[in-house]
Amino acid sequence: FDYEALVHPAMITHPNPKRVAVLGGKQQQTSATLREVLKHLSVKDAVILGDEENAHVDNAVDARISALEMKDQECSVEDHGLFDVIIDPNPFKAATDFSSYFNCLNDDGVLVLNTDTIITHKDPALGIGRLNVLGRVTDFLGEVGYESVHLYQDESSSNDFGARSFLVALKSADSRADWYSNEAEVNLRLHQRISRSESLEFDSPTMLKYQTPPKAVETVFCLDDSNVKAEECGIRGFDPEVVNVPYSDLSVGKSTMGEYSGRGIFAKT
């Protein structure tokens, strides 16, 4: 799949990612993820975390790469230190609370997970059917302490459903401002961090697309009973409890914008 979609939204969200962890797994996945991480000039230390089998590294590739053994997916500050960004390219197959990763993140840290699935308009609520694990993981992230969780989809990635989705968990709600950076801010960070010699298709329009969930994601989120009262769900569609503007406050007339601007409906002042 597209490793740019996995790596760069989280890296751009962090204001200055210097120490980044990549969870080891298949060598191809680990190498491809590291390739994208190391495109960021701010990165001083890229650490592979894994068991004895996959915590290996070829330092000749880049001196910034190192490896630390991590048993049973348990990250600890004492053994592994703190990270700005933790990236797991391995699709999760079971619900995990990821609490140890939370403890290994700095206060403005970012965790990104590969869900290996896609949400469609035919799906039920999160936590039901094939979205059972995804829903439970999303709940766990909130319970652990991540203050803002975002699900985004990359239509260019390919799997059985024709695309792929990822979860970004922000340790601090203050990082939401960075996740929702505007086009100019994203362009500036890319210009400052990415060498011009690097090949990169990820750009500001792509990031802006990830910031807004597709309609299918919004629908399954709001179908979940625990989310029906969320602010994001309260502003969707027609609300019968909101009083309509009375027609007496409206008038039909000619527009004052110009001679040929036509007629329309306007609010009375």
XYZ file of N, CA, C and O in Angstrom, residues 24-152:
516
model
N 8.472 -3.086 14.303
C 8.977 -4.048 13.345
C 7.979 -5.138 13.014
O 7.093 -5.468 13.796
N 8.123 -5.699 11.842
C 7.278 -6.783 11.361
C 7.918 -7.358 10.122
O 9.105 -7.716 10.125
N 7.169 -7.423 9.047
C 7.745 -7.858 7.788
C 8.800 -6.855 7.345
O 8.594 -5.649 7.427
N 9.914 -7.351 6.857
C 11.039 -6.489 6.514
C 10.653 -5.445 5.468
O 11.079 -4.286 5.544
N 9.832 -5.835 4.498
C 9.435 -4.906 3.452
C 8.627 -3.740 4.030
O 8.844 -2.586 3.666
N 7.713 -4.053 4.955
C 6.911 -3.004 5.568
C 7.776 -2.070 6.404
O 7.624 -0.840 6.335
N 8.667 -2.651 7.190
C 9.537 -1.840 8.046
C 10.430 -0.932 7.217
O 10.570 0.260 7.499
N 11.027 -1.475 6.176
C 11.945 -0.703 5.327
C 11.213 0.421 4.605
O 11.720 1.552 4.526
N 10.030 0.119 4.086
C 9.275 1.135 3.359
C 8.825 2.256 4.294
O 8.828 3.432 3.920
N 8.438 1.905 5.529
C 8.029 2.912 6.504
C 9.221 3.788 6.893
O 9.108 5.025 6.947
N 10.369 3.165 7.150
C 11.574 3.927 7.490
C 11.987 4.852 6.350
O 12.428 5.983 6.595
N 11.842 4.393 5.137
C 12.204 5.220 3.976
C 11.450 6.545 4.001
O 12.017 7.615 3.764
N 10.147 6.474 4.317
C 9.337 7.699 4.348
C 9.657 8.546 5.579
O 9.706 9.776 5.485
N 9.888 7.905 6.716
C 10.220 8.652 7.938
C 11.501 9.452 7.746
O 11.591 10.630 8.124
N 12.512 8.840 7.150
C 13.823 9.466 7.016
C 13.857 10.561 5.958
O 14.866 11.260 5.824
N 12.778 10.751 5.223
C 12.685 11.889 4.310
C 12.570 13.201 5.083
O 12.830 14.270 4.535
N 12.173 13.106 6.357
C 12.028 14.306 7.191
C 13.382 14.646 7.817
O 13.925 13.873 8.618
N 13.907 15.801 7.483
C 15.230 16.198 7.951
C 15.268 16.433 9.454
O 16.351 16.431 10.053
N 14.099 16.637 10.067
C 14.058 16.861 11.517
C 14.375 15.588 12.303
O 14.763 15.662 13.474
N 14.222 14.419 11.678
C 14.415 13.146 12.376
C 15.899 12.905 12.645
O 16.718 12.886 11.726
N 16.221 12.736 13.927
C 17.596 12.449 14.337
C 17.785 10.987 14.710
O 18.908 10.485 14.700
N 16.674 10.321 15.068
C 16.766 8.945 15.553
C 15.514 8.184 15.119
O 14.404 8.515 15.547
N 15.673 7.199 14.264
C 14.577 6.336 13.821
C 14.827 4.938 14.387
O 15.789 4.275 14.006
N 13.953 4.526 15.299
C 14.187 3.295 16.066
C 13.193 2.217 15.653
O 11.980 2.443 15.635
N 13.705 1.042 15.327
C 12.859 -0.118 15.067
C 12.604 -0.821 16.397
O 13.543 -1.216 17.086
N 11.346 -0.962 16.762
C 10.970 -1.677 17.981
C 10.356 -3.013 17.595
O 9.417 -3.062 16.796
N 10.870 -4.093 18.132
C 10.318 -5.397 17.796
C 10.939 -6.497 18.628
O 11.792 -6.255 19.488
N 10.496 -7.727 18.361
C 11.074 -8.852 19.079
C 12.453 -9.165 18.500
O 12.941 -8.496 17.584
N 13.072 -10.195 19.027
C 14.441 -10.519 18.630
C 14.553 -10.789 17.135
O 15.574 -10.486 16.511
N 13.481 -11.300 16.546
C 13.516 -11.677 15.130
C 13.471 -10.469 14.212
O 14.169 -10.429 13.194
N 12.647 -9.447 14.538
C 12.488 -8.342 13.593
C 13.104 -7.028 14.066
O 12.946 -6.006 13.411
N 13.794 -7.034 15.211
C 14.479 -5.824 15.672
C 15.917 -5.836 15.164
O 16.878 -5.874 15.922
N 16.060 -5.825 13.839
C 17.385 -5.835 13.235
C 17.506 -4.620 12.324
O 16.521 -4.064 11.849
N 18.732 -4.200 12.075
C 18.927 -2.977 11.312
C 20.252 -3.034 10.560
O 21.231 -3.613 11.029
N 20.258 -2.418 9.387
C 21.478 -2.246 8.614
C 21.870 -0.773 8.730
O 21.345 0.089 8.031
N 22.796 -0.466 9.630
C 23.189 0.923 9.869
C 23.834 1.570 8.656
O 23.927 2.796 8.583
N 24.289 0.741 7.716
C 24.922 1.299 6.529
C 23.914 2.071 5.678
O 24.289 2.955 4.909
N 22.628 1.749 5.808
C 21.598 2.432 5.028
C 21.485 3.886 5.460
O 21.441 4.804 4.646
N 21.422 4.125 6.763
C 21.315 5.476 7.314
C 21.739 5.412 8.776
O 21.229 4.586 9.543
N 22.653 6.278 9.167
C 23.196 6.252 10.530
C 22.139 6.596 11.576
O 22.346 6.332 12.770
N 21.018 7.168 11.147
C 19.966 7.547 12.092
C 19.135 6.345 12.533
O 18.352 6.444 13.484
N 19.294 5.208 11.875
C 18.488 4.026 12.178
C 19.151 3.201 13.283
O 20.358 2.954 13.261
N 18.335 2.779 14.249
C 18.802 1.865 15.293
C 17.658 0.901 15.607
O 16.558 1.024 15.067
N 17.909 -0.051 16.477
C 16.897 -1.053 16.823
C 16.953 -1.361 18.307
O 18.032 -1.406 18.905
N 15.789 -1.556 18.900
C 15.674 -1.944 20.298
C 14.682 -3.090 20.402
O 13.631 -3.080 19.747
N 15.010 -4.068 21.205
C 14.109 -5.206 21.368
C 12.940 -4.818 22.267
O 13.108 -4.160 23.293
N 11.758 -5.226 21.860
C 10.543 -4.964 22.625
C 9.758 -6.255 22.734
O 9.322 -6.812 21.732
N 9.562 -6.735 23.945
C 8.883 -7.996 24.165
C 7.387 -7.793 24.345
O 6.954 -6.881 25.044
N 6.610 -8.644 23.693
C 5.151 -8.669 23.846
C 4.509 -7.312 23.571
O 3.505 -6.926 24.201
N 5.103 -6.555 22.638
C 4.567 -5.249 22.249
C 4.416 -4.306 23.435
O 3.506 -3.481 23.479
N 5.332 -4.424 24.407
C 5.287 -3.565 25.586
C 6.436 -2.565 25.527
O 7.599 -2.915 25.733
N 6.098 -1.318 25.261
C 7.099 -0.257 25.224
C 7.223 0.358 26.617
O 6.208 0.598 27.287
N 8.424 0.623 27.066
C 8.631 1.245 28.371
C 9.631 2.384 28.238
O 10.587 2.306 27.452
N 9.412 3.434 29.001
C 10.310 4.590 28.955
C 11.705 4.196 29.415
O 12.716 4.649 28.871
N 11.781 3.305 30.412
C 13.075 2.886 30.945
C 13.920 2.166 29.899
O 15.133 2.373 29.798
N 13.268 1.316 29.090
C 14.010 0.506 28.119
C 14.125 1.161 26.742
O 15.096 0.910 26.014
N 13.150 1.981 26.384
C 13.090 2.475 25.014
C 13.108 4.000 24.900
O 13.340 4.529 23.814
N 12.852 4.699 25.989
C 12.840 6.153 25.944
C 11.530 6.708 25.428
O 10.555 5.978 25.222
N 11.498 8.015 25.198
C 10.298 8.694 24.709
C 10.425 8.985 23.218
O 11.514 9.250 22.702
N 9.277 8.959 22.549
C 9.242 9.202 21.108
C 8.275 10.340 20.792
O 7.316 10.600 21.528
N 8.528 10.986 19.669
C 7.604 12.009 19.171
C 6.490 11.372 18.354
O 5.334 11.803 18.419
N 6.836 10.364 17.588
C 5.867 9.669 16.737
C 6.141 8.168 16.820
O 7.310 7.747 16.771
N 5.091 7.376 16.952
C 5.192 5.915 16.887
C 4.316 5.440 15.731
O 3.128 5.786 15.670
N 4.896 4.658 14.831
C 4.196 4.207 13.636
C 4.161 2.683 13.609
O 5.209 2.028 13.726
N 2.964 2.133 13.448
C 2.810 0.678 13.335
C 2.281 0.338 11.946
O 1.092 0.485 11.672
N 3.161 -0.105 11.044
C 2.708 -0.458 9.691
C 2.024 -1.813 9.610
O 1.464 -2.168 8.576
N 2.049 -2.571 10.707
C 1.481 -3.912 10.722
C -0.021 -3.845 10.999
O -0.432 -3.277 12.012
N -0.851 -4.395 10.130
C -2.309 -4.357 10.361
C -2.672 -5.042 11.669
O -2.187 -6.143 11.957
N -3.471 -4.378 12.506
C -3.863 -5.024 13.757
C -5.011 -5.995 13.495
O -5.943 -5.696 12.754
N -4.905 -7.156 14.101
C -5.893 -8.219 13.912
C -6.764 -8.415 15.147
O -7.768 -9.119 15.097
N -6.366 -7.807 16.258
C -7.129 -7.963 17.492
C -7.150 -6.625 18.229
O -6.285 -5.771 18.008
N -8.157 -6.451 19.070
C -8.291 -5.214 19.829
C -7.205 -5.144 20.894
O -7.030 -6.055 21.688
N -6.450 -4.070 20.878
C -5.382 -3.841 21.841
C -5.545 -2.442 22.407
O -6.000 -1.537 21.710
N -5.144 -2.255 23.687
C -5.338 -0.930 24.271
C -4.194 0.035 23.965
O -4.325 1.232 24.143
N -3.042 -0.466 23.509
C -1.920 0.376 23.123
C -1.482 1.305 24.255
O -0.945 2.384 24.015
N -1.713 0.911 25.501
C -1.376 1.773 26.633
C 0.129 1.970 26.774
O 0.588 3.045 27.170
N 0.914 0.936 26.451
C 2.359 1.082 26.602
C 2.910 2.088 25.603
O 3.867 2.814 25.906
N 2.322 2.152 24.409
C 2.764 3.141 23.427
C 2.440 4.550 23.918
O 3.201 5.489 23.703
N 1.306 4.693 24.580
C 0.912 5.989 25.132
C 1.976 6.480 26.111
O 2.366 7.651 26.095
N 2.456 5.588 26.950
C 3.454 5.965 27.951
C 4.798 6.309 27.331
O 5.594 7.047 27.930
N 5.078 5.799 26.133
C 6.353 6.053 25.467
C 6.321 7.269 24.547
O 7.295 7.529 23.840
N 5.207 7.993 24.537
C 5.100 9.182 23.705
C 5.331 10.440 24.527
O 4.918 10.531 25.688
N 5.978 11.426 23.930
C 6.082 12.740 24.546
C 4.689 13.359 24.668
O 3.722 12.847 24.099
N 4.591 14.461 25.383
C 3.285 15.068 25.647
C 2.539 15.453 24.372
O 1.314 15.455 24.339
N 3.274 15.794 23.312
C 2.638 16.135 22.035
C 2.806 15.009 21.020
O 2.781 15.231 19.803
N 2.966 13.777 21.537
C 3.231 12.624 20.690
C 2.053 12.196 19.830
O 0.895 12.494 20.125
N 2.388 11.469 18.753
C 1.392 11.004 17.781
C 1.598 9.513 17.531
O 2.727 9.065 17.304
N 0.509 8.750 17.580
C 0.523 7.323 17.248
C -0.280 7.114 15.976
O -1.380 7.658 15.829
N 0.257 6.334 15.035
C -0.488 6.031 13.805
C -0.526 4.526 13.603
O 0.484 3.830 13.783
N -1.728 4.017 13.276
C -1.958 2.582 13.136
C -2.526 2.275 11.756
O -3.336 3.043 11.213
N -2.138 1.129 11.217
C -2.676 0.640 9.944
C -3.866 -0.272 10.235
O -3.706 -1.341 10.817
N -5.079 0.135 9.851
C -6.272 -0.663 10.150
C -6.483 -1.793 9.163
O -7.247 -2.723 9.435
N -5.855 -1.702 7.975
C -5.984 -2.736 6.946
C -7.440 -2.972 6.554
O -7.841 -4.113 6.278
N -8.245 -1.933 6.543
C -9.635 -2.085 6.127
C -10.114 -0.778 5.526
O -9.390 0.217 5.482
N -11.314 -0.787 5.051
C -11.935 0.408 4.493
C -13.390 0.413 4.923
O -14.023 -0.632 5.066
N -13.917 1.586 5.184
C -15.313 1.729 5.595
C -16.142 2.153 4.390
O -15.761 3.060 3.648
N -17.266 1.491 4.200
C -18.165 1.817 3.092
C -19.537 2.194 3.645
O -19.821 2.004 4.829
N -20.394 2.712 2.779
C -21.732 3.132 3.194
C -22.616 1.938 3.565
O -23.683 2.113 4.146
N -22.166 0.721 3.243
C -22.943 -0.479 3.575
C -22.650 -1.006 4.982
O -23.324 -1.905 5.450
N -21.632 -0.451 5.642
C -21.224 -0.961 6.947
C -22.170 -0.500 8.052
O -22.765 0.579 7.964
N -22.291 -1.319 9.119
C -23.062 -0.903 10.292
C -22.216 0.030 11.158
O -21.195 0.548 10.706
N -22.592 0.209 12.398
C -21.848 1.079 13.301
C -20.473 0.503 13.605
O -20.245 -0.702 13.495
N -19.542 1.376 13.996
C -18.241 0.907 14.469
C -18.439 -0.065 15.626
O -19.274 0.162 16.501
N -17.680 -1.137 15.618
C -17.795 -2.124 16.680
C -18.706 -3.279 16.346
O -18.866 -4.203 17.146
N -19.305 -3.254 15.155
C -20.225 -4.312 14.744
C -19.719 -4.950 13.450
O -19.199 -4.271 12.568
N -19.894 -6.269 13.333
C -19.506 -6.969 12.110
C -18.017 -6.886 11.859
O -17.198 -7.013 12.769
N -17.643 -6.651 10.616
C -16.226 -6.616 10.277
C -15.535 -5.370 10.831
O -14.302 -5.275 10.799
N -16.303 -4.415 11.349
C -15.717 -3.232 11.988
C -15.620 -3.389 13.501
O -15.378 -2.414 14.223
N -15.799 -4.634 13.981
C -15.774 -4.880 15.414
C -14.430 -4.486 16.031
O -14.374 -3.734 17.019
N -13.336 -4.991 15.468
C -12.016 -4.718 16.028
C -11.683 -3.229 15.910
O -11.176 -2.615 16.860
N -11.986 -2.631 14.768
C -11.705 -1.215 14.570
C -12.441 -0.363 15.601
O -11.873 0.569 16.182
N -13.695 -0.685 15.854
C -14.461 0.060 16.842
C -13.898 -0.088 18.242
O -13.816 0.874 19.006
N -13.501 -1.307 18.593
C -12.952 -1.552 19.931
C -11.612 -0.851 20.112
O -11.323 -0.289 21.181
N -10.769 -0.873 19.064
C -9.477 -0.189 19.151
C -9.692 1.313 19.320
O -9.017 1.964 20.130
N -10.631 1.871 18.573
C -10.929 3.307 18.691
C -11.362 3.650 20.114
O -10.933 4.663 20.679
N -12.201 2.803 20.702
C -12.642 3.025 22.088
C -11.468 2.926 23.055
O -11.336 3.732 23.983
N -10.608 1.919 22.858
C -9.456 1.724 23.736
C -8.541 2.947 23.724
O -8.022 3.364 24.763
N -8.336 3.512 22.542
C -7.444 4.666 22.433
C -7.941 5.820 23.294
O -7.159 6.509 23.959
N -9.259 6.029 23.279
C -9.829 7.078 24.113
C -9.716 6.763 25.592
O -9.424 7.643 26.413
N -9.935 5.496 25.952
C -9.862 5.095 27.363
C -8.437 5.191 27.907
O -8.232 5.511 29.077
N -7.452 4.906 27.067
C -6.060 4.962 27.497
C -5.653 6.392 27.838
O -4.855 6.623 28.751
N -6.190 7.361 27.088
C -5.849 8.747 27.373
C -5.577 9.617 26.165
O -5.336 10.820 26.299
N -5.587 9.022 24.960
C -5.417 9.844 23.767
C -6.600 10.808 23.673
O -7.762 10.403 23.717
N -6.306 12.088 23.548
C -7.359 13.100 23.637
C -8.028 13.403 22.304
O -9.067 14.063 22.273
N -7.462 12.913 21.212
C -8.068 13.142 19.904
C -7.676 12.002 18.966
O -6.490 11.705 18.816
N -8.664 11.342 18.374
C -8.424 10.205 17.478
C -9.079 10.499 16.127
O -10.233 10.926 16.074
N -8.340 10.264 15.056
C -8.831 10.573 13.712
C -8.664 9.358 12.804
O -7.603 8.728 12.784
N -9.703 9.040 12.071
C -9.676 7.958 11.092
C -9.701 8.579 9.705
O -10.593 9.370 9.383
N -8.705 8.249 8.899
C -8.684 8.785 7.540
C -8.468 7.655 6.551
O -7.930 6.598 6.886
